[in-house]
Tab-separated table of C-alpha atoms in Angstrom:
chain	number	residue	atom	x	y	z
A	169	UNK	CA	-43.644	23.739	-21.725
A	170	UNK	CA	-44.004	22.774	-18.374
A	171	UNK	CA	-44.134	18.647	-19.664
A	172	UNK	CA	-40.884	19.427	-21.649
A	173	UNK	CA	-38.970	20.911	-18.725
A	174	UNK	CA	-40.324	18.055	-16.478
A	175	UNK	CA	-39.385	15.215	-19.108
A	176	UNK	CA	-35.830	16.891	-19.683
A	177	UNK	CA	-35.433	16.981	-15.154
A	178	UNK	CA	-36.296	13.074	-15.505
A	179	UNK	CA	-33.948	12.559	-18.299
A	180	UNK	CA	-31.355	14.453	-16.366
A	181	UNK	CA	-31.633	12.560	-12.776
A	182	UNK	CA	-31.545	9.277	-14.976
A	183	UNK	CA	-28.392	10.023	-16.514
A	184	UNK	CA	-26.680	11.339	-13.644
A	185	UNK	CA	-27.776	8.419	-11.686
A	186	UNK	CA	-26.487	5.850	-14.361
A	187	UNK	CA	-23.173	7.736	-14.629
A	188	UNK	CA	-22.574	7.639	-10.499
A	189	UNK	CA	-23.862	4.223	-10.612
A	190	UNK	CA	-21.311	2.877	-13.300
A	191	UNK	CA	-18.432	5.495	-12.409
A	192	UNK	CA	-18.611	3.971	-8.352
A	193	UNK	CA	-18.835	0.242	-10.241
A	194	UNK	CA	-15.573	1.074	-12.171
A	195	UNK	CA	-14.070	2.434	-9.216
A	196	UNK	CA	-14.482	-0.924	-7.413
A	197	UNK	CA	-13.230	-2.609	-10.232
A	198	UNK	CA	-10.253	-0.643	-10.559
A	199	UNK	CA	-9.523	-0.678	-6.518
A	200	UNK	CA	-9.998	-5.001	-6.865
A	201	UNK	CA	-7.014	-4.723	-9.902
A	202	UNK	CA	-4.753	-3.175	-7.316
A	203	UNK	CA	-5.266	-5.172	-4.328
A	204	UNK	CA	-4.652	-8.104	-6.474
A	205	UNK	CA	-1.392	-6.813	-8.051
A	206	UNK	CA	-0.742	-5.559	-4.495
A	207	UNK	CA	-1.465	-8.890	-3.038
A	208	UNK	CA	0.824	-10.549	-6.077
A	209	UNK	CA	3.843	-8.513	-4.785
A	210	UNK	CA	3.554	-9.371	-1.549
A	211	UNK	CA	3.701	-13.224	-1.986
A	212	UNK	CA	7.400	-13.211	-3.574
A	213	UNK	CA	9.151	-14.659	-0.505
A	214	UNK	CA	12.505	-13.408	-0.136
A	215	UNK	CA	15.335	-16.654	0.443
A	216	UNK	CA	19.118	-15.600	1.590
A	217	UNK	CA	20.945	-16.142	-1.533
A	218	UNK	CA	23.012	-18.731	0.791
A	219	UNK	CA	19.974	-20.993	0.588
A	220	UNK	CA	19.186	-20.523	-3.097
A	221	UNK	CA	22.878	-21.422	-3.893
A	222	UNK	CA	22.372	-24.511	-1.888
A	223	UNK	CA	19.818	-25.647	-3.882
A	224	UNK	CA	20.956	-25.128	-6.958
A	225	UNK	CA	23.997	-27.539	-5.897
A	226	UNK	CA	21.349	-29.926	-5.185
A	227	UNK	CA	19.243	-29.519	-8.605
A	228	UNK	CA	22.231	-29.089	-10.666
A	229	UNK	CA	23.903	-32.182	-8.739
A	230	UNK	CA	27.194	-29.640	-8.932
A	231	UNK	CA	29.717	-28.197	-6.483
A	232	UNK	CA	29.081	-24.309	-5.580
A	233	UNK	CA	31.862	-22.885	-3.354
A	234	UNK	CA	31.869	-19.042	-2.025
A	235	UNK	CA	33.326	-16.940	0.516
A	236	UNK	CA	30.518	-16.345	3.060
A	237	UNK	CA	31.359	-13.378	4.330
A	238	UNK	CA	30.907	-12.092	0.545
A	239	UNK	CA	27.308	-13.315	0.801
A	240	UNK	CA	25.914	-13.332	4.126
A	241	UNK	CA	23.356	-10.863	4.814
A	242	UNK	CA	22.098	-10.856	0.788
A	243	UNK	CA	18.851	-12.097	-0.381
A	244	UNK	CA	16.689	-13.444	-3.435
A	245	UNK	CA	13.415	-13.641	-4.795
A	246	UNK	CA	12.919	-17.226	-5.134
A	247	UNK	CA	10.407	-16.568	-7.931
A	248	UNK	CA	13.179	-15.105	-9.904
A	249	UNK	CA	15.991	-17.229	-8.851
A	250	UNK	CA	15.311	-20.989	-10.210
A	251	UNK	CA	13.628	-21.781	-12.798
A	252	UNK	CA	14.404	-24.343	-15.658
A	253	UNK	CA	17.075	-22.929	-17.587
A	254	UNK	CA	20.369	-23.567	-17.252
A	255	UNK	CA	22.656	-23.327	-14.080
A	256	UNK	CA	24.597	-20.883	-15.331
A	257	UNK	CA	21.432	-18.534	-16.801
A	258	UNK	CA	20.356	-18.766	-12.737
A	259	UNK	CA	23.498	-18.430	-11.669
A	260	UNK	CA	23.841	-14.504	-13.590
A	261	UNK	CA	20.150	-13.955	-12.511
A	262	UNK	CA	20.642	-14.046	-8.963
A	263	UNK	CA	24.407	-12.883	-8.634
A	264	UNK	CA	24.070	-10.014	-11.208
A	265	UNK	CA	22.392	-7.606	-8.950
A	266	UNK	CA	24.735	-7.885	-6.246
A	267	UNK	CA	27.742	-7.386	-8.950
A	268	UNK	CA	29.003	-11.014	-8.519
A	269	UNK	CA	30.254	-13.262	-10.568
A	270	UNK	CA	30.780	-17.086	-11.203
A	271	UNK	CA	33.646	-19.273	-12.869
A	272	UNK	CA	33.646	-22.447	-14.006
């Protein structure tokens, strides 16, 4: 009896060691996952919308004119700003939010 009871105490303190051992492991895993997407959200630089209009004259090789009171002040991911569709795709992306428009 005593043997049993002794095995089962063993068995016991190995499984609860094994379950803190692999619950702390997931735990770091899990903390790693959101520094990264943390990290990820952090590293979209923010351009005035200004500057990403000037660019896209100079990609586009076009003409881009605006009042600049209307945009001064407003900003863009870059990320989500150019990419290589077409100028007028970027052109909703980034003036959407703001409730602008653009016309040929």
């Amino acid at each position: 009896m005593k043997l049993n009871l002794l095995l089962t105490s063993k068995l016991a303190l190995t499984l609860t060691c094994w379950m803190l051992i692999n619950h702390s492991g997931w735990s770091q895993i899990m903390a790693m996952a959101q520094t990264n997407h943390q990290s990820e959200r952090t590293t979209q630089v923010e351009h005035s919308l200004k500057d990403v209009l000037n660019e896209l004259k100079d990609i586009y090789k076009v003409d881009i004119m605006y009042e600049r009171t209307v945009i001064e002040g407003l900003t863009v991911s870059h990320n989500a700003a150019i990419n290589a569709q077409k100028l007028e795709k970027n052109l909703e992306k980034i003036l959407n939010p703001f409730g602008l428009r653009y016309k040929k």
